[in-house]
mmCIF file of C-alpha atoms in Angstrom:
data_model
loop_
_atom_site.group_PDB
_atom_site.id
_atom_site.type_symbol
_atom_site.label_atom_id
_atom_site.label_comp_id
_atom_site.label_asym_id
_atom_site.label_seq_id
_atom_site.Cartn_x
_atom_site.Cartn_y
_atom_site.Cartn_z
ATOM 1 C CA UNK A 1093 -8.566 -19.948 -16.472
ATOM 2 C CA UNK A 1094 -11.023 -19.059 -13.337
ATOM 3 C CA UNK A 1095 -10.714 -16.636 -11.149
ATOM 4 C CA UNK A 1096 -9.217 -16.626 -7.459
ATOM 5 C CA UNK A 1097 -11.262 -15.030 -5.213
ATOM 6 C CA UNK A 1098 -10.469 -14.287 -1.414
ATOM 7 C CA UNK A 1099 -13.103 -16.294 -0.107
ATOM 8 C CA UNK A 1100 -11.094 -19.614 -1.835
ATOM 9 C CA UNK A 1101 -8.268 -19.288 0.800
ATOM 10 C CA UNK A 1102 -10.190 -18.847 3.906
ATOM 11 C CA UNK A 1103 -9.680 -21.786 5.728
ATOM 12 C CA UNK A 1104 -8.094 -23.559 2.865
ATOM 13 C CA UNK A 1105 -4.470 -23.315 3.012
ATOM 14 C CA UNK A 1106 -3.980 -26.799 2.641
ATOM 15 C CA UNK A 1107 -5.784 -26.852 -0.428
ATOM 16 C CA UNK A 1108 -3.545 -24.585 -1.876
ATOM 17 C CA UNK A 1109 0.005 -25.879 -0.758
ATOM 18 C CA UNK A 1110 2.034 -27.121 -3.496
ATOM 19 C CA UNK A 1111 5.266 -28.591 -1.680
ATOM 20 C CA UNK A 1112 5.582 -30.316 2.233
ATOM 21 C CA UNK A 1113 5.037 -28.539 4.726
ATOM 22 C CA UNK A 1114 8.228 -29.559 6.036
ATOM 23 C CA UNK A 1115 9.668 -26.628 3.558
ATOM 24 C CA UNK A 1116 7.376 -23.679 4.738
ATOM 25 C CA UNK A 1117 9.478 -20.874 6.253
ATOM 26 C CA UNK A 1118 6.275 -18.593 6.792
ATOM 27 C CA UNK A 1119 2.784 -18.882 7.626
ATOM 28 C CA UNK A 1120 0.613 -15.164 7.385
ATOM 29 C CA UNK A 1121 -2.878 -14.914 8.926
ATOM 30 C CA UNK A 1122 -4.828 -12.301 7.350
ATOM 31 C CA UNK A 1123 -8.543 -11.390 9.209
ATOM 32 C CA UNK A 1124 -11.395 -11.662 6.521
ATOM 33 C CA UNK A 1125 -14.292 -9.488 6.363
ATOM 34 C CA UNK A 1126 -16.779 -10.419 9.716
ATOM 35 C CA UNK A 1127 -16.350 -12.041 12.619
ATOM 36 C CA UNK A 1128 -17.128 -15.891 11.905
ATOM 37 C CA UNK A 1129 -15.503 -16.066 8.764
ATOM 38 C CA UNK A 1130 -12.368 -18.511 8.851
ATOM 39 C CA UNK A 1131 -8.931 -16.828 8.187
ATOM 40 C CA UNK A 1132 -7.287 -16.628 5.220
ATOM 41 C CA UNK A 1133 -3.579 -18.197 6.085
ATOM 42 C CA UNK A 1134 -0.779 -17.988 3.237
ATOM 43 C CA UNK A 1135 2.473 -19.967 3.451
ATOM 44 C CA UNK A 1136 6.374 -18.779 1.836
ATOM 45 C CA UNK A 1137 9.416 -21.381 1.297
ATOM 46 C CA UNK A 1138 13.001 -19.760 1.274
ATOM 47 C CA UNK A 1139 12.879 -19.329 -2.127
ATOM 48 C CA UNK A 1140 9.300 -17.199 -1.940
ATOM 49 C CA UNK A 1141 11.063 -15.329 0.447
ATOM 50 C CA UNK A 1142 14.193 -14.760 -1.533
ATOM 51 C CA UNK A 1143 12.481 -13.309 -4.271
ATOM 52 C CA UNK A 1144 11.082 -10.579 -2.112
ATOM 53 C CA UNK A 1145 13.953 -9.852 -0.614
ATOM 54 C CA UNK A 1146 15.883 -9.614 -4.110
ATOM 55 C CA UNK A 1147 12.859 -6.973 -5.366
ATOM 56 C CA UNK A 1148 13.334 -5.350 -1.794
ATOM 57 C CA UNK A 1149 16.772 -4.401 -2.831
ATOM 58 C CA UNK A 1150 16.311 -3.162 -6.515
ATOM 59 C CA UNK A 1151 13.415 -1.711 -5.543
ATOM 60 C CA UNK A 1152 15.161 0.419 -2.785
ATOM 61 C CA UNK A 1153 18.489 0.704 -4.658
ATOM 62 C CA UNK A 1154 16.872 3.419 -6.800
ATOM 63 C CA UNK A 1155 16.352 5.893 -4.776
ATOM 64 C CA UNK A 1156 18.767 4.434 -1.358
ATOM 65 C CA UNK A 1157 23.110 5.039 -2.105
ATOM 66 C CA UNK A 1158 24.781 2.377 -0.483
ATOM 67 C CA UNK A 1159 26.151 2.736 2.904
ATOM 68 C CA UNK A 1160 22.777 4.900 3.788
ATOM 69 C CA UNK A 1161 20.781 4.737 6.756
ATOM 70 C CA UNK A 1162 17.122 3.668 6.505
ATOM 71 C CA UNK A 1163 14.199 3.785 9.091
ATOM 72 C CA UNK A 1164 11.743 1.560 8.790
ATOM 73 C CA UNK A 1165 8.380 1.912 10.258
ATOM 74 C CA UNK A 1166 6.735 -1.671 9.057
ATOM 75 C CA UNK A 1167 6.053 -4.819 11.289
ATOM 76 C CA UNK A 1168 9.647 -5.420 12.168
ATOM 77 C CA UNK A 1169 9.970 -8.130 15.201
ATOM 78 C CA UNK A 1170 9.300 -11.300 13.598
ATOM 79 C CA UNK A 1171 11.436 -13.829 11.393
ATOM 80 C CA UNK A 1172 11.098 -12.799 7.628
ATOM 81 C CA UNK A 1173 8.557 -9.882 8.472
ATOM 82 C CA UNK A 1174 8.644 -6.716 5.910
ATOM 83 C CA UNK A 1175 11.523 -5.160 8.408
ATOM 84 C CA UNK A 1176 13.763 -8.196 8.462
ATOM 85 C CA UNK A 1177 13.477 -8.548 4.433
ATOM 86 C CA UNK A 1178 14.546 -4.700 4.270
ATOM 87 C CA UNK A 1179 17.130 -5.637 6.889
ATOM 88 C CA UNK A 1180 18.581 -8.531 4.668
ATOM 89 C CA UNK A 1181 18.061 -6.779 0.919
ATOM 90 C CA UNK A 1182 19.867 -3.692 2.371
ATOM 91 C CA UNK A 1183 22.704 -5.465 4.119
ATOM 92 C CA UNK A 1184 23.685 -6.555 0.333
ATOM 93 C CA UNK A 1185 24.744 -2.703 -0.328
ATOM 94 C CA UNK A 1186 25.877 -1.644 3.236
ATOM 95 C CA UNK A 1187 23.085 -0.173 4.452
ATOM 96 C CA UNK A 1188 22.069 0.518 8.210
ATOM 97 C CA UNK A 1189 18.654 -0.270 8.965
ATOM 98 C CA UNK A 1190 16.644 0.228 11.887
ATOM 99 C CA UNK A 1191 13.226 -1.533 12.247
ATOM 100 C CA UNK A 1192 11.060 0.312 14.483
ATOM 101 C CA UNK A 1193 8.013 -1.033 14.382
ATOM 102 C CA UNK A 1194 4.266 0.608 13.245
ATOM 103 C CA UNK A 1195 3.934 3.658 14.464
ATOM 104 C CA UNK A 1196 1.558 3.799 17.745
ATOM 105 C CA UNK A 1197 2.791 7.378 19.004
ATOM 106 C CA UNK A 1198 3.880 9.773 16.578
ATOM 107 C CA UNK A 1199 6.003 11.852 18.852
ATOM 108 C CA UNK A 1200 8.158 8.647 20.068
ATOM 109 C CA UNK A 1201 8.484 7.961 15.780
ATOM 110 C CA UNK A 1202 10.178 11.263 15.878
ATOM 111 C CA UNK A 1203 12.432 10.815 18.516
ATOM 112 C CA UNK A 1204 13.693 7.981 17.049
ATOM 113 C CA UNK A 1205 14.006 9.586 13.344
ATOM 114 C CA UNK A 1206 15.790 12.486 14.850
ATOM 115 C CA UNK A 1207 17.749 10.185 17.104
ATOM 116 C CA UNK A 1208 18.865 7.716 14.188
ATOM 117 C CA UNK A 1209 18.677 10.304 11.536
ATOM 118 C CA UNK A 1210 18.120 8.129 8.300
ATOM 119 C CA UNK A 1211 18.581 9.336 4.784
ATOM 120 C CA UNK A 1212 15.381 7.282 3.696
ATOM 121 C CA UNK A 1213 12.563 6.265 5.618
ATOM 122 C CA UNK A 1214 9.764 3.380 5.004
ATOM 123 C CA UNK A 1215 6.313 3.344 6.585
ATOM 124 C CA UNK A 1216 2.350 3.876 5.823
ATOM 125 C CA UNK A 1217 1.504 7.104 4.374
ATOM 126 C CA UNK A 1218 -1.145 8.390 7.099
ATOM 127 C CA UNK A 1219 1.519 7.290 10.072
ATOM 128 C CA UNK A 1220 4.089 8.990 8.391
ATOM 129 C CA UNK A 1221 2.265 12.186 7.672
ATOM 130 C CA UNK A 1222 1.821 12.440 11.205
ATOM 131 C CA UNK A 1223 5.485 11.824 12.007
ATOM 132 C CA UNK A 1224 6.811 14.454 9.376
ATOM 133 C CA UNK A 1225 5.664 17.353 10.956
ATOM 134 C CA UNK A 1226 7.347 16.310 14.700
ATOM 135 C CA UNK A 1227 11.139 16.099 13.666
ATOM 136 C CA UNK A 1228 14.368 17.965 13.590
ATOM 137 C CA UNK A 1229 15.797 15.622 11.040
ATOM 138 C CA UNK A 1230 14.684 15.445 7.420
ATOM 139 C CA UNK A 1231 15.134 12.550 5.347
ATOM 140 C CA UNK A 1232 16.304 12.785 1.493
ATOM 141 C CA UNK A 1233 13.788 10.089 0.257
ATOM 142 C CA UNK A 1234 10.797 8.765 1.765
ATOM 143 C CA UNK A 1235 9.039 5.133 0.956
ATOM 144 C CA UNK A 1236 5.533 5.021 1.483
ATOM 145 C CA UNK A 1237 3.568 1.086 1.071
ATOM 146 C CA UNK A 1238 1.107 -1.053 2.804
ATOM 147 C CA UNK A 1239 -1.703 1.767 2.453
ATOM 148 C CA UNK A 1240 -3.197 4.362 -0.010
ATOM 149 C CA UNK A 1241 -1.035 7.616 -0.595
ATOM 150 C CA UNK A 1242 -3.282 10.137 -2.521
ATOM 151 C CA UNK A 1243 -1.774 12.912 -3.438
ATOM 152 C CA UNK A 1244 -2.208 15.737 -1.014
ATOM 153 C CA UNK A 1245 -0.729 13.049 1.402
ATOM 154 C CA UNK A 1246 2.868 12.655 -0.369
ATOM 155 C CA UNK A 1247 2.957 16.748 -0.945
ATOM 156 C CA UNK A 1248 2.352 16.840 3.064
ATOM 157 C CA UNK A 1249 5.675 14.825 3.786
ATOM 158 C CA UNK A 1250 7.288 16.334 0.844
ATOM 159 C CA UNK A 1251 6.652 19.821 2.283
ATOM 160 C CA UNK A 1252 7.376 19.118 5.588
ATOM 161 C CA UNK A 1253 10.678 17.318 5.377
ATOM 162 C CA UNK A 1254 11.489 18.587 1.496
ATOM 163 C CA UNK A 1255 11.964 15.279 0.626
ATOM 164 C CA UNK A 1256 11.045 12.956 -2.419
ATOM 165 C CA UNK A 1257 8.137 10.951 -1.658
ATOM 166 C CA UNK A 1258 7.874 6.797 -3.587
ATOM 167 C CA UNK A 1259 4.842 4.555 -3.406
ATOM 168 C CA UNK A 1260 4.832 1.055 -3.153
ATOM 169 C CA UNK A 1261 1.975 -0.913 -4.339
ATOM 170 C CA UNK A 1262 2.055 -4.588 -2.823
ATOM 171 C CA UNK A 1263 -0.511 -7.064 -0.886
ATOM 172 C CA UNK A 1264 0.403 -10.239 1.489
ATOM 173 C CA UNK A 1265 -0.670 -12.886 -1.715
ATOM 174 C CA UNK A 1266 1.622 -11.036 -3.784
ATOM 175 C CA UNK A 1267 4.921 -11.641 -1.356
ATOM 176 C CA UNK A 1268 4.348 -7.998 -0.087
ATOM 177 C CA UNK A 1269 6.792 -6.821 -3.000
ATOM 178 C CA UNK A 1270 4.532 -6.169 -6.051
ATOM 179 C CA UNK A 1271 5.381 -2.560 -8.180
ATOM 180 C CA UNK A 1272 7.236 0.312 -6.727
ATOM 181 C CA UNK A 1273 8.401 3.824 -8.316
ATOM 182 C CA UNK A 1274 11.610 4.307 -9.783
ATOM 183 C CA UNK A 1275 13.128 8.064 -9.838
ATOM 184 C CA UNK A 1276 10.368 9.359 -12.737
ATOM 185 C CA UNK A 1277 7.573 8.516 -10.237
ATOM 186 C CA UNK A 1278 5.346 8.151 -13.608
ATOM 187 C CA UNK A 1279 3.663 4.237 -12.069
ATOM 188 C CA UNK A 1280 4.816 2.001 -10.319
ATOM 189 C CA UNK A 1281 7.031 -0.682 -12.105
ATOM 190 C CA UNK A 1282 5.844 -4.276 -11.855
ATOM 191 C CA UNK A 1283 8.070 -7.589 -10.381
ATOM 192 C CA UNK A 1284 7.233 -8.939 -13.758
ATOM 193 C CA UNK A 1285 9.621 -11.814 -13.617
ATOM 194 C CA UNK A 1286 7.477 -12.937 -10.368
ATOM 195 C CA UNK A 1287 3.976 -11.562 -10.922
ATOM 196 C CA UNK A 1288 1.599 -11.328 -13.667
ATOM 197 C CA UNK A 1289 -1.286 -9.179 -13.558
ATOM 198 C CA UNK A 1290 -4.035 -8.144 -15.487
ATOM 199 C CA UNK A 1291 -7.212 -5.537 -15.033
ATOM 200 C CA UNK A 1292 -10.351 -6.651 -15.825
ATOM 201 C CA UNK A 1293 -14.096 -4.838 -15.325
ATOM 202 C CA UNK A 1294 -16.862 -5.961 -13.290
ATOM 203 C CA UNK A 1295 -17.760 -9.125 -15.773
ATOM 204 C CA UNK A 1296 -14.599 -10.464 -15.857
ATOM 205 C CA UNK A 1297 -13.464 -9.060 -19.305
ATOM 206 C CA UNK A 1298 -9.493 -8.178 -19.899
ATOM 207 C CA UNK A 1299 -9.617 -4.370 -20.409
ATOM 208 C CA UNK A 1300 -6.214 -2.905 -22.162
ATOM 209 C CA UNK A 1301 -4.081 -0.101 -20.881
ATOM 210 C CA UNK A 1302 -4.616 2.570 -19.810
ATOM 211 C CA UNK A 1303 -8.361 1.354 -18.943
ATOM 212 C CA UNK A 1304 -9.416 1.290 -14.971
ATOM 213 C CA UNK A 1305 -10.841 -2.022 -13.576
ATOM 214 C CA UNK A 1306 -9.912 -4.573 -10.756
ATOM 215 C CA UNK A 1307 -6.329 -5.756 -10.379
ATOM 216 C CA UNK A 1308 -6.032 -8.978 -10.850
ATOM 217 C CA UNK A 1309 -2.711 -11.234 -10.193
ATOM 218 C CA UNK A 1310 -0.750 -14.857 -10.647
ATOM 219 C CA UNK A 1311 2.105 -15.681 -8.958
ATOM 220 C CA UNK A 1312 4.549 -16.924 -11.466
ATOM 221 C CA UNK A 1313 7.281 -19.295 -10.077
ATOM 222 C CA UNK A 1314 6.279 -19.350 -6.548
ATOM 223 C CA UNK A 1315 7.300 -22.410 -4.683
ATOM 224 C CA UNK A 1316 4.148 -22.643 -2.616
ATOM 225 C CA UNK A 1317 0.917 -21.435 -2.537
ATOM 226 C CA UNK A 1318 0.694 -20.338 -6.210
ATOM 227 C CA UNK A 1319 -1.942 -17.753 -7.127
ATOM 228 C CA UNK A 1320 -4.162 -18.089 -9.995
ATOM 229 C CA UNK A 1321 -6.087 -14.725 -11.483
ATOM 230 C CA UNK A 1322 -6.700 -13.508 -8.030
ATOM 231 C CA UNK A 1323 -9.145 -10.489 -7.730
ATOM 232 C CA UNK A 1324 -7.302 -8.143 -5.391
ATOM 233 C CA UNK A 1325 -10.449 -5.780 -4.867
ATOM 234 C CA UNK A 1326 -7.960 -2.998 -5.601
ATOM 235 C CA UNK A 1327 -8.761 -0.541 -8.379
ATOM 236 C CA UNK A 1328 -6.375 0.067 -11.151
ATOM 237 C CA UNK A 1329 -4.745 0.640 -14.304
ATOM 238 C CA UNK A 1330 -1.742 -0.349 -16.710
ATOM 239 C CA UNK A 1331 0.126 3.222 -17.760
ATOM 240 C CA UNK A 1332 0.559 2.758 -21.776
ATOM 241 C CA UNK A 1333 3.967 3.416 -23.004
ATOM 242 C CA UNK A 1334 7.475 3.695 -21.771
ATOM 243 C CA UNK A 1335 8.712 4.969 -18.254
ATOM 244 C CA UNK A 1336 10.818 8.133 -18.909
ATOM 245 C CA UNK A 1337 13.599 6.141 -17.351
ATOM 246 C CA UNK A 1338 13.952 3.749 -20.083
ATOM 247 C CA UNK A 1339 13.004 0.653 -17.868
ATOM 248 C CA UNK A 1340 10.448 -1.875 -20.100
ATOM 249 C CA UNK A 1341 8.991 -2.991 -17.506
ATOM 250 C CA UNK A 1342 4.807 -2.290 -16.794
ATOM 251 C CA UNK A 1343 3.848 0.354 -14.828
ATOM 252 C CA UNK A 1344 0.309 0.363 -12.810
ATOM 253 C CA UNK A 1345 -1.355 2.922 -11.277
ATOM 254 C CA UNK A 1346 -4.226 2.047 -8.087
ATOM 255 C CA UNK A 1347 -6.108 3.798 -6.169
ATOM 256 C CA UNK A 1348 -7.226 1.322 -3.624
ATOM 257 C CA UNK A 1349 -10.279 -0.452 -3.051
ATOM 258 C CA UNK A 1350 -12.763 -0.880 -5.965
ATOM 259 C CA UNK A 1351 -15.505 2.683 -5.779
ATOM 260 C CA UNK A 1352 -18.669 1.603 -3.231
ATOM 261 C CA UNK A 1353 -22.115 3.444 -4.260
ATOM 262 C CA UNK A 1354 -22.379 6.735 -2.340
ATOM 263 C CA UNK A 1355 -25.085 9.050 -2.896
ATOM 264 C CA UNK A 1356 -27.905 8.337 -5.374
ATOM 265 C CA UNK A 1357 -25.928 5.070 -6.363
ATOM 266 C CA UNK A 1358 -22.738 7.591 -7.132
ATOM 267 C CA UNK A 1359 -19.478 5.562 -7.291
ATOM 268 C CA UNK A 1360 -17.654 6.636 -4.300
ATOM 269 C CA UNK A 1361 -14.031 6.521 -4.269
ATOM 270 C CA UNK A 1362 -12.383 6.074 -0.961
ATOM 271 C CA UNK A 1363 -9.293 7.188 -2.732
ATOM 272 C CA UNK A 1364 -10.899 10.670 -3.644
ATOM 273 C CA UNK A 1365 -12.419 11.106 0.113
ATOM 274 C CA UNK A 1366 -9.028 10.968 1.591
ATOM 275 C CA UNK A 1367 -7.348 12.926 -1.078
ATOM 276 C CA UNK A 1368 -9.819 15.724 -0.421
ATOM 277 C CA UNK A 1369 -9.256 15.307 3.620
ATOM 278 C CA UNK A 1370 -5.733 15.189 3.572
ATOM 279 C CA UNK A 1371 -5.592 18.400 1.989
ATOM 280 C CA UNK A 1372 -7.140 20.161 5.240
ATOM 281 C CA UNK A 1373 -3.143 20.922 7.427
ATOM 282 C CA UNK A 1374 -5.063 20.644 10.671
ATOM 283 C CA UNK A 1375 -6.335 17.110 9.849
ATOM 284 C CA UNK A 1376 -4.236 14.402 10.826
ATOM 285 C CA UNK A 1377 -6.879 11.544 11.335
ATOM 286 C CA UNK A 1378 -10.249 10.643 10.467
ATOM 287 C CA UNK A 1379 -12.031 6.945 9.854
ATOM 288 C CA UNK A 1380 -14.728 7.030 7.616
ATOM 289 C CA UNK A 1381 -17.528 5.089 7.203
ATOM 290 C CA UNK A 1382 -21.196 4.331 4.786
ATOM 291 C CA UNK A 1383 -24.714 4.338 6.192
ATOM 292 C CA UNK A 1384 -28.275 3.565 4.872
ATOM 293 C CA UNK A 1385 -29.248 0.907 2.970
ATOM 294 C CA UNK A 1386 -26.649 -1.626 1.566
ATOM 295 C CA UNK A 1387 -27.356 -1.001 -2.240
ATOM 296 C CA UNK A 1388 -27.196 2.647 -1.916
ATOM 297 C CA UNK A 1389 -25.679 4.289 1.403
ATOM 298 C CA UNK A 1390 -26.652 7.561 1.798
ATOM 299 C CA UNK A 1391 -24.937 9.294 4.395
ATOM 300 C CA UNK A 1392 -20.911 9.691 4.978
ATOM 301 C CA UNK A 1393 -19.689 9.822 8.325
ATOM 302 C CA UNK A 1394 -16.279 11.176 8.778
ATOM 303 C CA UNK A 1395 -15.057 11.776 12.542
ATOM 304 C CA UNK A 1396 -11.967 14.016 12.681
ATOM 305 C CA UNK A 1397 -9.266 14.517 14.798
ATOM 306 C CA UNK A 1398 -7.083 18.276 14.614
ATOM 307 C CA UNK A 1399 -3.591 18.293 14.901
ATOM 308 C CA UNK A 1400 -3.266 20.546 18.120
ATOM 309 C CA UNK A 1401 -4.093 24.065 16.054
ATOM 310 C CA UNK A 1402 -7.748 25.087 16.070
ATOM 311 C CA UNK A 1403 -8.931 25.331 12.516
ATOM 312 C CA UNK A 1404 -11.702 27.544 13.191
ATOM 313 C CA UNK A 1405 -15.733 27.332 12.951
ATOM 314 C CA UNK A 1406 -16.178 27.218 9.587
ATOM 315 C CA UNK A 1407 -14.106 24.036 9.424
ATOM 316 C CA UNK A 1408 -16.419 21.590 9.578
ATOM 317 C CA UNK A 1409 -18.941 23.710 7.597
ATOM 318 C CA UNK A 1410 -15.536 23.396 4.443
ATOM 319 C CA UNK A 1411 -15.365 19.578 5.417
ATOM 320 C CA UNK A 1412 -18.816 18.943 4.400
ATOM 321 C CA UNK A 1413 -18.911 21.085 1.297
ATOM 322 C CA UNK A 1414 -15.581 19.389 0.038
ATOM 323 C CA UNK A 1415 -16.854 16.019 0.439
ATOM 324 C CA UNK A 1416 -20.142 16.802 -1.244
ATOM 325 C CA UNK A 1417 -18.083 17.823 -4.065
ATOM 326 C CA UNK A 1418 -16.408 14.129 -4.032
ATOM 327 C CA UNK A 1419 -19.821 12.464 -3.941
ATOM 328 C CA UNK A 1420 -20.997 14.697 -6.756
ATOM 329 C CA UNK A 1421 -24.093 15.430 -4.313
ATOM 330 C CA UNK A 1422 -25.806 18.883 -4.840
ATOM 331 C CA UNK A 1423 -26.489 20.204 -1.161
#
């Protein structure tokens, strides 16, 4: 069968819809790369919904006792967002959640943890690493999604609140909910009853496990707006064998965005520039971004923001050296 790409749904939800519109509990806009380009717009029945919400709660079960408390740090406000699923899937084993909202000011985030003191908390990696180091209160178990979490990242919450860190590994097409960690943390297990996916290389080709390439997925079963071999963009890679945990279930492995050229044509990982970053304790923000010409960008441009302690004037001088060292350039 063809490929999906994300260029097909801009502007052509309708084309796409496979039931009335009369049944559609959801409708997502997601921004597509420039300015002019139309939307991309998804749509979710009950039933799509209900599915996340049921991998939601098995998902979270593993690592979240009933009757806990969990903070959750996702879009929360609206009908069926991320935050109202958790609310739902959690109710089902008596937990206490409270939806908070992306986090725009770190110290608020950690009044609230500290004032609601949950035993698991949900959120992006990055907002969360900022949060961790601001509260009184440290949670058991921490969930990150919706963002890469390399890992000198997850060992900065773990250290801070000596907690367990989980990833998450899910996109808007795929319901959100797509392959989360069980207690092994070896991959992330795979909805396989609702999503099929494969990783291919850059012609298109099926590679087997254990092989990286694009991640590729179908929606099985959804009610509307079915997916068909959709390239995700997203780097990764099947884990071969069993989980330690005994679960059959696949187990993938990404590391974001498919490598751009760096340096002298060098795949450049975006994945491997913020694993190096992260590993700096003063950093707590950066945005990064490619210059020169578009085959072949030459220069990185990385503006940094300290957390509060003065890391000295050879910092910037150890940035630079470190991130050579990810682009594989000499001097």
């Amino acid at each position: 069968l063809p490929y999906t790409f994300p260029s097909d749904l801009a502007g052509a939800e309708t084309r796409f819809l496979t039931v009335s519109q009369s049944r559609i509990r959801r409708v997502v806009t997601l921004s597509t790369s420039g300015t002019t380009a139309a939307p991309k717009r998804l749509c979710f029945t009950d039933e799509d919904l209900d599915f996340t919400e049921d991998f939601f709660l098995h998902g979270m079960s593993t690592f979240t006792p009933p009757g806990s408390v969990a903070a959750v740090f996702m879009e929360g406000p609206r009908p069926d967002s991320i935050g109202q699923l958790l609310v739902r899937a959690l109710a089902r084993i008596d937990c206490a959640v409270h939806v908070f909202g992306l986090v725009r000011d770190p110290a608020e985030a950690a009044a609230r943890v500290d004032a609601v003191r949950p035993d698991v908390v949900v959120g992006l990696p990055a907002q969360l690493g900022a949060v961790s180091g601001r509260t009184r209160h440290r949670p058991a178990s921490v969930l990150v999604s919706a963002d890469m979490a390399p890992p000198s990242l997850s060992r900065r919450i773990e250290e801070r609140w000596s907690c367990t860190v989980y990833n998450h590994y899910g996109l808007t097409e795929s319901g959100w909910g797509a392959a989360v960690e069980c207690r092994a943390r070896q991959g992330c297990h795979v909805r396989e009853l609702d999503l099929l996916f494969e990783i291919v290389d850059a012609k298109g080709r099926v590679l087997p496990d254990g092989h990286w390439g694009e991640v590729v997925l179908t929606t099985l079963g959804r009610a509307a707006f079915p997916l068909v071999r959709y390239r995700t963009g997203d780097e990764g890679r099947f884990l071969p064998g069993t989980c330690p945990c005994g679960s059959p279930l696949k187990r993938l492995e990404v590391l974001g965005r498919l490598p751009q050229k760096g340096a002298g044509g060098v795949p450049l990982r975006l994945y491997d520039v913020e694993d190096a970053l992260w590993a700096f304790p003063w950093i707590w923000d950066f945005r990064i971004s490619l210059s020169g010409p578009a085959e072949s960008p030459e220069k990185m441009t990385v503006p940094l923001a300290a957390a509060g302690n003065d890391p000295g004037p050879s910092a910037d001088a150890t940035v630079v050296e470190t991130l050579r060292k990810v682009q594989g350039v000499p001097g």
